[in-house]
Amino acid sequence: MTEKEENGQCQLPKENGNGENGDSHGFNNYACACVLASSIISGTFGYETGVMAGAVLFIKEEFVISDIQVELLVGILNVFALPGCMVAGRTSDYLGRRYTIILASVIFLSGSILMGYGPSYLILIIGRSIVGFGVGFASMIAPLYSAEISSPSYRGFLTSLPDVSLNFGLFFGYVSNYFLGKLTLKLGWRIMLALPAIPSLVLVILMLKLAESPRWLVMQGRVGEARKVLLLVSNTKEEAEQRLKEIKKAAGMDEKCTQDIVEVPKKSRSGAGALKELFWKPSAAVRRILIAAIRAHVFQQICGVEGILLYSPNVFERAGMVGKSNLLLATVGMGIIQALFTFLSAFLLDRVGRRILLLISGGGAVVTLLGMGVCMAVVEHSKEKKSWAVSYIIVFIYIFVAFVGIGIGPVTWVYSSEIFPLRLRAQGLGVCVTVNRISNVLVVSSFISVYKKITMSGSFFMYTAITALACWFFFTLPETKGRSLEDMETIFQKNSKIGDTELTVHI
């Protein structure tokens, strides 16, 4: 034992490096249980998004509100998600990943109860705003916690589970629309909006029992606790010790330090200075990581999928489908497709890789958006109803959702949650989620206005061009499959495809 260790302190080395991958290839059930539990928050987020697509039809009928008020009610969730995103990263660095999930669940619980009560349009707006703030936390914390508790061999699968949960939440939201929509006007949509209170309460109870992120514990100097968690989420003691060694090195600690409690500067424990490092003279690798992550989130949203999902009854109606029940049933089918293909993506991420899935997804989305635009143009310029065109539009929409579900949707969250260095991960991902929500607000709040201005077919052609540009960007990304989180700076340091000065070109 060194003199420094005898004094109860472990000094930080002058240089920080990247560890080697010491992962064992077995699947760990406890890690999976932790991720599945935390993914409930993403499922709640998905449900809140999906259920509003149908609930708004009944809300509009009861309160007699305009299209502008509908856009406000739907879009305000993402407006209030922005401040949630902005504080979520720093909050998770201060409170920990586990307690941030609990906080987000409590916010969802209160907002859902208020919307379920829903005596007026104003109360609905307030409740939706509260839920939106929770969405800001949920969007960031679930993939972050999943990435930090997973081993490299299965990180793609486990980190994609929050997005799988989100899409199953969307599906259950659509199902809720269809079945609860058969109840009385005053009762049906209120039950739809109040249901998320149940899983939110369940998640609070579960997270009190589950493990904290070992990487966050190391950042706090609680190395002994981190070791205990790693023994639970690793398959062998050797694997746990190797992962701990890599994490300590990434955190700037002496790898040979054996102390359970290490004195860490307060700045490091709270995440102070992370945003400054990201934006003020970052290293070449950090700059490339930030550019890649931000672009991925921008393109995920502006390809138009969120607008199509939220306003799917409007899209199907413009295509020529009639009957509220038929519109909602078609939306349920879309939810099934998205959930199934996102689930399929979870099994492909660690086999095929992130970059290949993004390219397949982007290419398929371009073709199907183009097909939707052509068919919708035929419908819009024909005086007679074209049944074949209506059928093709529905098929193209389903295939489009499938392609997004297998790549652009889940891979964006996996990729951005794993590429940031440990010291910057929470707040870096918080920045990405903020950008994601801003892009989402722009798409969702303007979707109706845009298609009324340039027609629905014009909107699809616009999204085709944007997604084609996204495909070029996906081609420039380095692959991260099978690499440890502590290797990411090295990957981006060596990769020269992402230019240092390109941040403003394609965003």
Short mmCIF file of C-alpha atoms in Angstrom, two decimals:
data_model
loop_
_atom_site.label_atom_id
_atom_site.label_comp_id
_atom_site.label_asym_id
_atom_site.label_seq_id
_atom_site.Cartn_x
_atom_site.Cartn_y
_atom_site.Cartn_z
CA MET A 1 0.00 0.00 0.00
CA THR A 2 1.35 3.43 -0.95
CA GLU A 3 1.81 6.31 1.43
CA LYS A 4 -1.08 8.13 -0.22
CA GLU A 5 -3.40 5.19 0.32
CA GLU A 6 -2.32 4.88 3.95
CA ASN A 7 -3.43 8.46 4.48
CA GLY A 8 -6.87 7.50 3.15
CA GLN A 9 -6.61 9.49 -0.09
CA CYS A 10 -6.08 8.55 -3.72
CA GLN A 11 -4.58 11.28 -5.85
CA LEU A 12 -5.73 11.98 -9.40
CA PRO A 13 -3.16 11.21 -12.08
CA LYS A 14 -2.09 13.94 -14.45
CA GLU A 15 -3.37 12.24 -17.55
CA ASN A 16 -6.65 10.53 -18.24
CA GLY A 17 -6.79 7.59 -20.63
CA ASN A 18 -9.26 5.08 -21.98
CA GLY A 19 -9.62 1.60 -20.62
CA GLU A 20 -9.77 -1.65 -22.42
CA ASN A 21 -12.86 -3.69 -22.88
CA GLY A 22 -12.96 -6.20 -20.04
CA ASP A 23 -16.50 -7.35 -20.65
CA SER A 24 -17.69 -10.92 -20.35
CA HIS A 25 -20.14 -11.98 -23.04
CA GLY A 26 -22.87 -13.42 -20.80
CA PHE A 27 -26.21 -11.68 -20.34
CA ASN A 28 -26.83 -10.30 -16.85
CA ASN A 29 -30.38 -10.61 -15.53
CA TYR A 30 -30.06 -8.03 -12.76
CA ALA A 31 -28.83 -5.37 -15.19
CA CYS A 32 -31.76 -6.22 -17.47
CA ALA A 33 -34.20 -5.93 -14.55
CA CYS A 34 -32.84 -2.48 -13.66
CA VAL A 35 -33.16 -1.28 -17.25
CA LEU A 36 -36.66 -2.74 -17.67
CA ALA A 37 -37.84 -0.99 -14.52
CA SER A 38 -36.33 2.35 -15.52
CA SER A 39 -37.87 1.97 -18.99
CA ILE A 40 -41.34 2.32 -17.48
CA ILE A 41 -40.74 6.08 -17.47
CA SER A 42 -40.20 5.97 -21.25
CA GLY A 43 -43.34 3.87 -21.69
CA THR A 44 -45.30 6.50 -19.77
CA PHE A 45 -43.84 9.19 -22.01
CA GLY A 46 -44.85 7.19 -25.10
CA TYR A 47 -48.35 6.64 -23.80
CA GLU A 48 -48.77 10.37 -23.11
CA THR A 49 -47.74 11.07 -26.70
CA GLY A 50 -49.86 8.40 -28.37
CA VAL A 51 -53.04 8.80 -26.35
CA MET A 52 -53.32 12.49 -27.20
CA ALA A 53 -53.58 11.67 -30.92
CA GLY A 54 -57.07 10.23 -30.33
CA ALA A 55 -58.06 11.97 -27.08
CA VAL A 56 -57.80 15.35 -28.78
CA LEU A 57 -60.67 14.35 -31.10
CA PHE A 58 -62.97 13.99 -28.09
CA ILE A 59 -61.54 17.03 -26.27
CA LYS A 60 -62.17 19.17 -29.36
CA GLU A 61 -65.76 17.93 -29.47
CA GLU A 62 -66.48 18.57 -25.77
CA PHE A 63 -64.76 21.95 -25.40
CA VAL A 64 -65.36 23.14 -29.01
CA ILE A 65 -61.79 24.34 -29.58
CA SER A 66 -60.08 25.49 -32.78
CA ASP A 67 -57.24 23.83 -34.74
CA ILE A 68 -54.81 26.37 -33.25
CA GLN A 69 -55.90 25.37 -29.73
CA VAL A 70 -55.48 21.70 -30.69
CA GLU A 71 -51.93 22.39 -31.89
CA LEU A 72 -51.22 24.24 -28.62
CA LEU A 73 -52.55 21.40 -26.48
CA VAL A 74 -50.54 18.79 -28.38
CA GLY A 75 -47.37 20.85 -28.77
CA ILE A 76 -47.16 22.42 -25.31
CA LEU A 77 -45.88 19.13 -23.90
CA ASN A 78 -42.66 19.60 -25.85
CA VAL A 79 -42.48 23.31 -25.04
CA PHE A 80 -42.36 22.50 -21.33
CA ALA A 81 -40.09 19.53 -21.96
CA LEU A 82 -37.38 22.04 -22.88
CA PRO A 83 -36.75 23.41 -19.37
CA GLY A 84 -36.98 19.82 -18.12
CA CYS A 85 -34.24 18.79 -20.57
CA MET A 86 -32.10 21.75 -19.59
CA VAL A 87 -32.04 20.91 -15.88
CA ALA A 88 -32.24 17.11 -16.15
CA GLY A 89 -28.53 16.57 -16.82
CA ARG A 90 -27.33 18.70 -13.93
CA THR A 91 -30.04 17.23 -11.67
CA SER A 92 -28.94 13.66 -12.44
CA ASP A 93 -25.31 14.62 -11.74
CA TYR A 94 -26.38 16.09 -8.38
CA LEU A 95 -29.12 13.69 -7.19
CA GLY A 96 -28.06 10.56 -9.04
CA ARG A 97 -29.67 8.69 -11.94
CA ARG A 98 -32.02 6.68 -9.69
CA TYR A 99 -33.54 9.60 -7.81
CA THR A 100 -33.91 11.60 -11.03
CA ILE A 101 -36.07 8.77 -12.42
CA ILE A 102 -38.15 8.91 -9.22
CA LEU A 103 -38.53 12.69 -9.57
CA ALA A 104 -39.68 12.34 -13.18
CA SER A 105 -42.24 9.70 -12.11
CA VAL A 106 -43.69 12.01 -9.45
CA ILE A 107 -44.04 14.77 -12.05
CA PHE A 108 -45.85 12.39 -14.44
CA LEU A 109 -48.10 11.26 -11.60
CA SER A 110 -49.24 14.77 -10.70
CA GLY A 111 -49.71 15.89 -14.32
CA SER A 112 -51.72 12.79 -15.26
CA ILE A 113 -54.08 13.20 -12.32
CA LEU A 114 -54.67 16.84 -13.23
CA MET A 115 -55.43 16.01 -16.88
CA GLY A 116 -57.70 13.17 -15.86
CA TYR A 117 -59.65 15.66 -13.78
CA GLY A 118 -59.79 18.03 -16.79
CA PRO A 119 -62.78 20.32 -16.06
CA SER A 120 -61.66 22.90 -18.62
CA TYR A 121 -59.27 23.54 -21.49
CA LEU A 122 -57.07 25.68 -19.22
CA ILE A 123 -56.64 22.87 -16.66
CA LEU A 124 -55.74 20.48 -19.49
CA ILE A 125 -53.06 22.91 -20.67
CA ILE A 126 -51.63 23.14 -17.14
CA GLY A 127 -51.64 19.34 -16.67
CA ARG A 128 -50.09 18.78 -20.10
CA SER A 129 -47.40 21.35 -19.26
CA ILE A 130 -46.52 19.52 -16.02
CA VAL A 131 -46.30 16.22 -17.91
CA GLY A 132 -44.11 17.96 -20.49
CA PHE A 133 -41.64 18.96 -17.79
CA GLY A 134 -41.50 15.29 -16.75
CA VAL A 135 -40.92 14.31 -20.39
CA GLY A 136 -37.78 16.45 -20.37
CA PHE A 137 -36.40 14.34 -17.53
CA ALA A 138 -37.66 11.01 -18.91
CA SER A 139 -36.18 11.57 -22.38
CA MET A 140 -32.68 11.93 -20.94
CA ILE A 141 -32.50 9.81 -17.81
CA ALA A 142 -33.80 6.42 -19.02
CA PRO A 143 -31.25 5.90 -21.84
CA LEU A 144 -28.50 7.40 -19.67
CA TYR A 145 -29.17 5.02 -16.77
CA SER A 146 -29.46 2.08 -19.18
CA ALA A 147 -26.15 2.84 -20.89
CA GLU A 148 -24.27 3.29 -17.63
CA ILE A 149 -25.46 0.06 -16.03
CA SER A 150 -25.00 -2.13 -19.13
CA SER A 151 -21.95 -4.08 -20.29
CA PRO A 152 -20.52 -3.39 -23.80
CA SER A 153 -21.68 -6.71 -25.30
CA TYR A 154 -25.35 -6.04 -24.55
CA ARG A 155 -25.38 -2.26 -24.23
CA GLY A 156 -27.11 -1.79 -27.60
CA PHE A 157 -29.92 -4.14 -26.59
CA LEU A 158 -30.38 -2.78 -23.07
CA THR A 159 -30.02 0.89 -24.00
CA SER A 160 -32.64 0.49 -26.72
CA LEU A 161 -35.20 -0.87 -24.23
CA PRO A 162 -36.35 2.63 -23.14
CA ASP A 163 -37.21 3.39 -26.79
CA VAL A 164 -38.89 0.00 -27.14
CA SER A 165 -40.90 0.85 -24.03
CA LEU A 166 -41.72 4.28 -25.44
CA ASN A 167 -43.12 2.74 -28.62
CA PHE A 168 -45.15 0.14 -26.76
CA GLY A 169 -46.43 3.08 -24.72
CA LEU A 170 -47.45 4.76 -27.97
CA PHE A 171 -49.23 1.58 -29.01
CA PHE A 172 -51.14 1.31 -25.73
CA GLY A 173 -52.07 4.96 -26.11
CA TYR A 174 -53.64 4.18 -29.49
CA VAL A 175 -55.37 1.09 -28.08
CA SER A 176 -56.68 3.21 -25.22
CA ASN A 177 -58.07 5.66 -27.78
CA TYR A 178 -59.93 2.91 -29.59
CA PHE A 179 -61.49 1.12 -26.61
CA LEU A 180 -61.99 3.98 -24.13
CA GLY A 181 -63.31 6.13 -26.95
CA LYS A 182 -66.43 3.95 -26.85
CA LEU A 183 -67.28 5.29 -23.37
CA THR A 184 -69.25 8.47 -22.82
CA LEU A 185 -67.72 11.69 -24.13
CA LYS A 186 -67.06 13.13 -20.66
CA LEU A 187 -65.58 9.92 -19.22
CA GLY A 188 -63.59 8.24 -22.00
CA TRP A 189 -60.81 10.75 -22.74
CA ARG A 190 -60.41 11.59 -19.04
CA ILE A 191 -59.63 7.96 -18.20
CA MET A 192 -57.23 7.88 -21.17
CA LEU A 193 -55.24 10.80 -19.77
CA ALA A 194 -55.31 9.66 -16.12
CA LEU A 195 -54.00 6.11 -16.70
CA PRO A 196 -50.25 7.00 -16.63
CA ALA A 197 -50.58 7.77 -12.92
CA ILE A 198 -50.57 4.00 -12.21
CA PRO A 199 -47.21 3.03 -13.81
CA SER A 200 -45.66 6.24 -12.44
CA LEU A 201 -46.51 5.18 -8.89
CA VAL A 202 -45.23 1.64 -9.53
CA LEU A 203 -41.92 3.01 -10.85
CA VAL A 204 -41.35 5.14 -7.75
CA ILE A 205 -41.65 2.01 -5.59
CA LEU A 206 -39.38 -0.08 -7.87
CA MET A 207 -36.59 2.47 -8.16
CA LEU A 208 -36.31 2.76 -4.40
CA LYS A 209 -35.20 -0.91 -4.42
CA LEU A 210 -32.89 -0.97 -7.47
CA ALA A 211 -29.23 -0.06 -7.96
CA GLU A 212 -27.71 3.31 -8.68
CA SER A 213 -25.48 3.81 -11.72
CA PRO A 214 -21.95 2.61 -10.84
CA ARG A 215 -20.46 5.37 -12.97
CA TRP A 216 -22.32 8.07 -11.05
CA LEU A 217 -21.19 6.49 -7.76
CA VAL A 218 -17.56 6.65 -8.90
CA MET A 219 -18.05 10.32 -9.81
CA GLN A 220 -19.12 10.88 -6.20
CA GLY A 221 -16.07 9.06 -4.86
CA ARG A 222 -18.24 6.18 -3.60
CA VAL A 223 -16.04 3.51 -5.15
CA GLY A 224 -17.00 0.78 -2.67
CA GLU A 225 -20.70 1.14 -3.51
CA ALA A 226 -19.88 1.20 -7.23
CA ARG A 227 -17.96 -2.09 -6.82
CA LYS A 228 -21.00 -3.71 -5.14
CA VAL A 229 -23.28 -2.60 -7.99
CA LEU A 230 -20.83 -3.82 -10.63
CA LEU A 231 -20.70 -7.23 -8.94
CA LEU A 232 -24.49 -7.36 -9.38
CA VAL A 233 -24.57 -6.24 -13.02
CA SER A 234 -21.49 -8.23 -14.14
CA ASN A 235 -21.20 -11.99 -14.60
CA THR A 236 -17.86 -12.49 -12.90
CA LYS A 237 -15.81 -10.77 -10.23
CA GLU A 238 -13.02 -10.28 -12.77
CA GLU A 239 -15.38 -8.53 -15.16
CA ALA A 240 -16.65 -6.27 -12.37
CA GLU A 241 -13.11 -5.32 -11.33
CA GLN A 242 -12.09 -4.63 -14.93
CA ARG A 243 -15.13 -2.41 -15.49
CA LEU A 244 -14.42 -0.59 -12.23
CA LYS A 245 -10.80 -0.06 -13.29
CA GLU A 246 -11.94 1.47 -16.60
CA ILE A 247 -14.51 3.71 -14.91
CA LYS A 248 -11.99 4.97 -12.35
CA LYS A 249 -9.53 5.77 -15.10
CA ALA A 250 -12.21 7.63 -17.10
CA ALA A 251 -13.13 9.56 -13.96
CA GLY A 252 -9.50 10.60 -13.53
CA MET A 253 -8.76 8.37 -10.52
CA ASP A 254 -5.75 6.19 -9.82
CA GLU A 255 -6.67 2.73 -11.14
CA LYS A 256 -4.66 1.07 -8.34
CA CYS A 257 -6.51 2.93 -5.58
CA THR A 258 -8.22 0.43 -3.23
CA GLN A 259 -10.13 2.88 -1.01
CA ASP A 260 -13.93 2.56 -0.81
CA ILE A 261 -14.32 6.30 -0.36
CA VAL A 262 -12.25 8.65 -2.49
CA GLU A 263 -12.13 12.39 -2.00
CA VAL A 264 -13.50 13.99 -5.17
CA PRO A 265 -13.69 17.73 -5.89
CA LYS A 266 -17.18 19.15 -5.36
CA LYS A 267 -17.13 20.43 -8.94
CA SER A 268 -16.75 16.88 -10.26
CA ARG A 269 -19.49 15.48 -8.00
CA SER A 270 -22.11 18.02 -9.09
CA GLY A 271 -21.18 18.11 -12.76
CA ALA A 272 -20.20 21.78 -12.63
CA GLY A 273 -18.20 22.92 -15.64
CA ALA A 274 -19.49 20.19 -17.98
CA LEU A 275 -21.39 22.57 -20.25
CA LYS A 276 -18.41 24.90 -20.38
CA GLU A 277 -16.19 22.04 -21.48
CA LEU A 278 -18.73 21.01 -24.13
CA PHE A 279 -19.09 24.45 -25.71
CA TRP A 280 -16.04 26.49 -24.72
CA LYS A 281 -12.87 25.24 -26.42
CA PRO A 282 -13.68 21.49 -26.27
CA SER A 283 -11.11 18.95 -27.41
CA ALA A 284 -11.35 17.73 -31.02
CA ALA A 285 -12.91 14.44 -29.90
CA VAL A 286 -15.51 16.11 -27.67
CA ARG A 287 -16.40 18.56 -30.45
CA ARG A 288 -16.96 15.69 -32.89
CA ILE A 289 -19.03 13.79 -30.32
CA LEU A 290 -21.23 16.82 -29.68
CA ILE A 291 -21.75 17.50 -33.39
CA ALA A 292 -22.61 13.86 -34.10
CA ALA A 293 -25.06 13.57 -31.20
CA ILE A 294 -26.85 16.85 -31.93
CA ARG A 295 -27.22 16.11 -35.62
CA ALA A 296 -28.62 12.65 -34.89
CA HIS A 297 -31.34 14.13 -32.68
CA VAL A 298 -32.20 16.89 -35.14
CA PHE A 299 -32.63 14.47 -38.03
CA GLN A 300 -34.62 12.03 -35.89
CA GLN A 301 -37.30 14.67 -35.46
CA ILE A 302 -37.32 16.65 -38.70
CA CYS A 303 -37.84 13.54 -40.82
CA GLY A 304 -41.48 14.13 -39.81
CA VAL A 305 -42.26 10.89 -38.00
CA GLU A 306 -43.48 12.58 -34.80
CA GLY A 307 -45.93 14.77 -36.72
CA ILE A 308 -47.26 11.75 -38.63
CA LEU A 309 -47.65 9.77 -35.39
CA LEU A 310 -49.37 12.53 -33.45
CA TYR A 311 -51.64 13.64 -36.25
CA SER A 312 -52.16 10.24 -37.84
CA PRO A 313 -56.00 10.56 -37.76
CA ASN A 314 -55.64 13.84 -39.71
CA VAL A 315 -53.30 12.19 -42.22
CA PHE A 316 -55.62 9.22 -42.76
CA GLU A 317 -58.60 11.57 -43.04
CA ARG A 318 -56.83 13.69 -45.68
CA ALA A 319 -56.06 10.48 -47.56
CA GLY A 320 -59.78 9.76 -47.77
CA MET A 321 -60.55 7.51 -44.81
CA VAL A 322 -63.85 8.27 -43.07
CA GLY A 323 -65.33 7.38 -39.67
CA LYS A 324 -63.79 8.16 -36.30
CA SER A 325 -63.60 4.47 -35.37
CA ASN A 326 -61.77 3.60 -38.63
CA LEU A 327 -59.31 6.46 -38.12
CA LEU A 328 -58.46 5.27 -34.61
CA LEU A 329 -58.21 1.61 -35.69
CA ALA A 330 -55.76 2.56 -38.47
CA THR A 331 -53.73 4.43 -35.88
CA VAL A 332 -53.64 1.31 -33.66
CA GLY A 333 -52.16 -0.62 -36.60
CA MET A 334 -49.46 2.02 -36.97
CA GLY A 335 -48.65 1.73 -33.26
CA ILE A 336 -48.30 -2.07 -33.54
CA ILE A 337 -45.87 -1.72 -36.46
CA GLN A 338 -43.72 0.86 -34.67
CA ALA A 339 -43.57 -1.15 -31.43
CA LEU A 340 -42.67 -4.43 -33.17
CA PHE A 341 -39.91 -2.99 -35.34
CA THR A 342 -38.41 -1.03 -32.46
CA PHE A 343 -38.35 -4.29 -30.50
CA LEU A 344 -36.67 -6.02 -33.47
CA SER A 345 -34.07 -3.24 -33.54
CA ALA A 346 -33.09 -4.03 -29.94
CA PHE A 347 -31.90 -7.49 -31.05
CA LEU A 348 -30.04 -6.16 -34.10
CA LEU A 349 -28.10 -3.32 -32.49
CA ASP A 350 -25.36 -5.51 -31.01
CA ARG A 351 -25.26 -7.80 -34.05
CA VAL A 352 -25.55 -5.49 -37.06
CA GLY A 353 -24.26 -2.28 -35.51
CA ARG A 354 -25.58 1.26 -35.05
CA ARG A 355 -24.38 2.77 -38.33
CA ILE A 356 -25.76 0.05 -40.63
CA LEU A 357 -29.19 0.22 -39.00
CA LEU A 358 -29.26 4.01 -39.42
CA LEU A 359 -28.41 3.70 -43.12
CA ILE A 360 -31.03 0.99 -43.74
CA SER A 361 -33.62 2.98 -41.82
CA GLY A 362 -32.84 6.26 -43.57
CA GLY A 363 -32.88 4.73 -47.04
CA GLY A 364 -36.20 3.00 -46.43
CA ALA A 365 -37.71 6.17 -44.99
CA VAL A 366 -36.71 8.17 -48.10
CA VAL A 367 -38.38 5.69 -50.45
CA THR A 368 -41.60 5.41 -48.42
CA LEU A 369 -41.93 9.17 -47.86
CA LEU A 370 -41.55 9.67 -51.59
CA GLY A 371 -44.26 7.06 -52.20
CA MET A 372 -46.56 8.74 -49.68
CA GLY A 373 -46.03 12.09 -51.38
CA VAL A 374 -46.81 10.75 -54.86
CA CYS A 375 -49.98 8.94 -53.73
CA MET A 376 -51.18 11.89 -51.67
CA ALA A 377 -50.64 14.19 -54.68
CA VAL A 378 -52.89 11.88 -56.74
CA VAL A 379 -55.60 12.07 -54.04
CA GLU A 380 -55.34 15.85 -53.73
CA HIS A 381 -55.50 16.51 -57.47
CA SER A 382 -58.26 14.04 -58.30
CA LYS A 383 -61.92 15.02 -58.28
CA GLU A 384 -62.95 11.41 -57.69
CA LYS A 385 -61.95 9.25 -54.74
CA LYS A 386 -59.00 7.03 -55.65
CA SER A 387 -59.37 3.95 -53.44
CA TRP A 388 -56.07 2.47 -54.61
CA ALA A 389 -54.21 5.67 -53.70
CA VAL A 390 -55.76 5.69 -50.22
CA SER A 391 -54.72 2.07 -49.68
CA TYR A 392 -51.18 2.74 -50.88
CA ILE A 393 -50.84 5.77 -48.60
CA ILE A 394 -51.78 3.65 -45.58
CA VAL A 395 -49.32 0.93 -46.63
CA PHE A 396 -46.54 3.44 -47.22
CA ILE A 397 -47.16 5.06 -43.83
CA TYR A 398 -46.96 1.67 -42.10
CA ILE A 399 -43.71 0.79 -43.91
CA PHE A 400 -42.28 4.24 -43.15
CA VAL A 401 -43.03 3.79 -39.45
CA ALA A 402 -41.40 0.34 -39.60
CA PHE A 403 -38.18 1.73 -41.11
CA VAL A 404 -38.00 4.54 -38.55
CA GLY A 405 -38.72 2.04 -35.77
CA ILE A 406 -35.83 -0.23 -36.75
CA GLY A 407 -33.20 2.49 -36.96
CA ILE A 408 -33.58 6.26 -36.70
CA GLY A 409 -35.90 6.07 -33.69
CA PRO A 410 -34.05 3.80 -31.22
CA VAL A 411 -30.49 4.05 -32.55
CA THR A 412 -30.38 7.83 -32.04
CA TRP A 413 -30.97 7.36 -28.30
CA VAL A 414 -28.52 4.48 -27.98
CA TYR A 415 -25.78 6.25 -29.91
CA SER A 416 -26.05 9.60 -28.15
CA SER A 417 -26.25 8.04 -24.68
CA GLU A 418 -23.02 6.07 -25.14
CA ILE A 419 -20.59 8.39 -26.97
CA PHE A 420 -20.11 11.18 -24.40
CA PRO A 421 -17.24 10.88 -21.88
CA LEU A 422 -18.28 10.04 -18.31
CA ARG A 423 -17.70 13.54 -16.97
CA LEU A 424 -19.89 15.04 -19.73
CA ARG A 425 -22.42 12.26 -20.35
CA ALA A 426 -25.45 13.45 -18.35
CA GLN A 427 -25.30 17.08 -19.39
CA GLY A 428 -24.20 16.25 -22.94
CA LEU A 429 -27.21 14.01 -23.34
CA GLY A 430 -29.31 16.74 -21.72
CA VAL A 431 -28.19 19.11 -24.49
CA CYS A 432 -29.14 16.52 -27.12
CA VAL A 433 -32.58 16.00 -25.61
CA THR A 434 -33.10 19.77 -25.52
CA VAL A 435 -32.27 19.94 -29.23
CA ASN A 436 -34.54 16.92 -29.81
CA ARG A 437 -37.47 18.62 -28.07
CA ILE A 438 -36.91 21.94 -29.89
CA SER A 439 -36.95 20.09 -33.20
CA ASN A 440 -40.01 18.18 -32.05
CA VAL A 441 -41.84 21.39 -31.11
CA LEU A 442 -41.09 22.87 -34.54
CA VAL A 443 -42.44 19.78 -36.31
CA VAL A 444 -45.47 19.06 -34.10
CA SER A 445 -46.68 22.62 -33.54
CA SER A 446 -46.47 23.46 -37.25
CA PHE A 447 -47.57 20.16 -38.82
CA ILE A 448 -51.18 21.20 -39.52
CA SER A 449 -50.22 24.71 -40.59
CA VAL A 450 -47.51 23.43 -42.95
CA TYR A 451 -49.69 20.90 -44.77
CA LYS A 452 -52.46 23.47 -45.11
CA LYS A 453 -49.92 25.84 -46.68
CA ILE A 454 -48.05 23.47 -49.04
CA THR A 455 -50.51 20.53 -49.07
CA MET A 456 -50.03 17.15 -47.40
CA SER A 457 -48.15 15.79 -50.41
CA GLY A 458 -45.85 18.83 -50.33
CA SER A 459 -45.08 18.06 -46.68
CA PHE A 460 -44.12 14.48 -47.54
CA PHE A 461 -41.81 15.64 -50.34
CA MET A 462 -40.17 18.09 -47.92
CA TYR A 463 -39.56 15.32 -45.39
CA THR A 464 -38.15 13.13 -48.21
CA ALA A 465 -35.46 15.70 -48.97
CA ILE A 466 -34.59 16.14 -45.28
CA THR A 467 -34.28 12.39 -44.71
CA ALA A 468 -32.05 12.01 -47.78
CA LEU A 469 -29.70 14.57 -46.20
CA ALA A 470 -29.82 12.57 -42.95
CA CYS A 471 -28.62 9.46 -44.82
CA TRP A 472 -25.46 11.28 -45.88
CA PHE A 473 -24.80 12.24 -42.26
CA PHE A 474 -25.35 8.66 -41.01
CA PHE A 475 -22.67 7.50 -43.46
CA THR A 476 -20.07 9.71 -41.70
CA LEU A 477 -20.60 8.24 -38.21
CA PRO A 478 -18.07 5.87 -36.59
CA GLU A 479 -19.34 2.50 -35.35
CA THR A 480 -19.53 1.99 -31.57
CA LYS A 481 -20.81 -1.60 -31.39
CA GLY A 482 -19.01 -3.67 -28.76
CA ARG A 483 -16.81 -0.83 -27.50
CA SER A 484 -16.75 0.21 -23.84
CA LEU A 485 -18.09 3.62 -22.85
CA GLU A 486 -14.58 4.57 -21.79
CA ASP A 487 -13.31 3.99 -25.38
CA MET A 488 -15.54 6.59 -27.05
CA GLU A 489 -13.19 9.57 -26.90
CA THR A 490 -10.51 7.47 -28.59
CA ILE A 491 -12.93 6.42 -31.35
CA PHE A 492 -13.90 10.00 -32.12
CA GLN A 493 -10.34 11.27 -31.71
CA LYS A 494 -9.18 8.89 -34.43
CA ASN A 495 -12.23 9.36 -36.67
CA SER A 496 -11.80 12.16 -39.18
CA LYS A 497 -15.09 11.95 -41.01
CA ILE A 498 -16.88 14.42 -38.75
CA GLY A 499 -15.40 17.83 -39.38
CA ASP A 500 -14.59 20.27 -36.64
CA THR A 501 -16.36 23.20 -38.26
CA GLU A 502 -19.50 21.55 -39.64
CA LEU A 503 -21.88 22.13 -36.71
CA THR A 504 -23.82 24.93 -38.40
CA VAL A 505 -23.96 23.41 -41.89
CA HIS A 506 -26.61 20.72 -41.63
CA ILE A 507 -28.56 21.58 -38.45
#
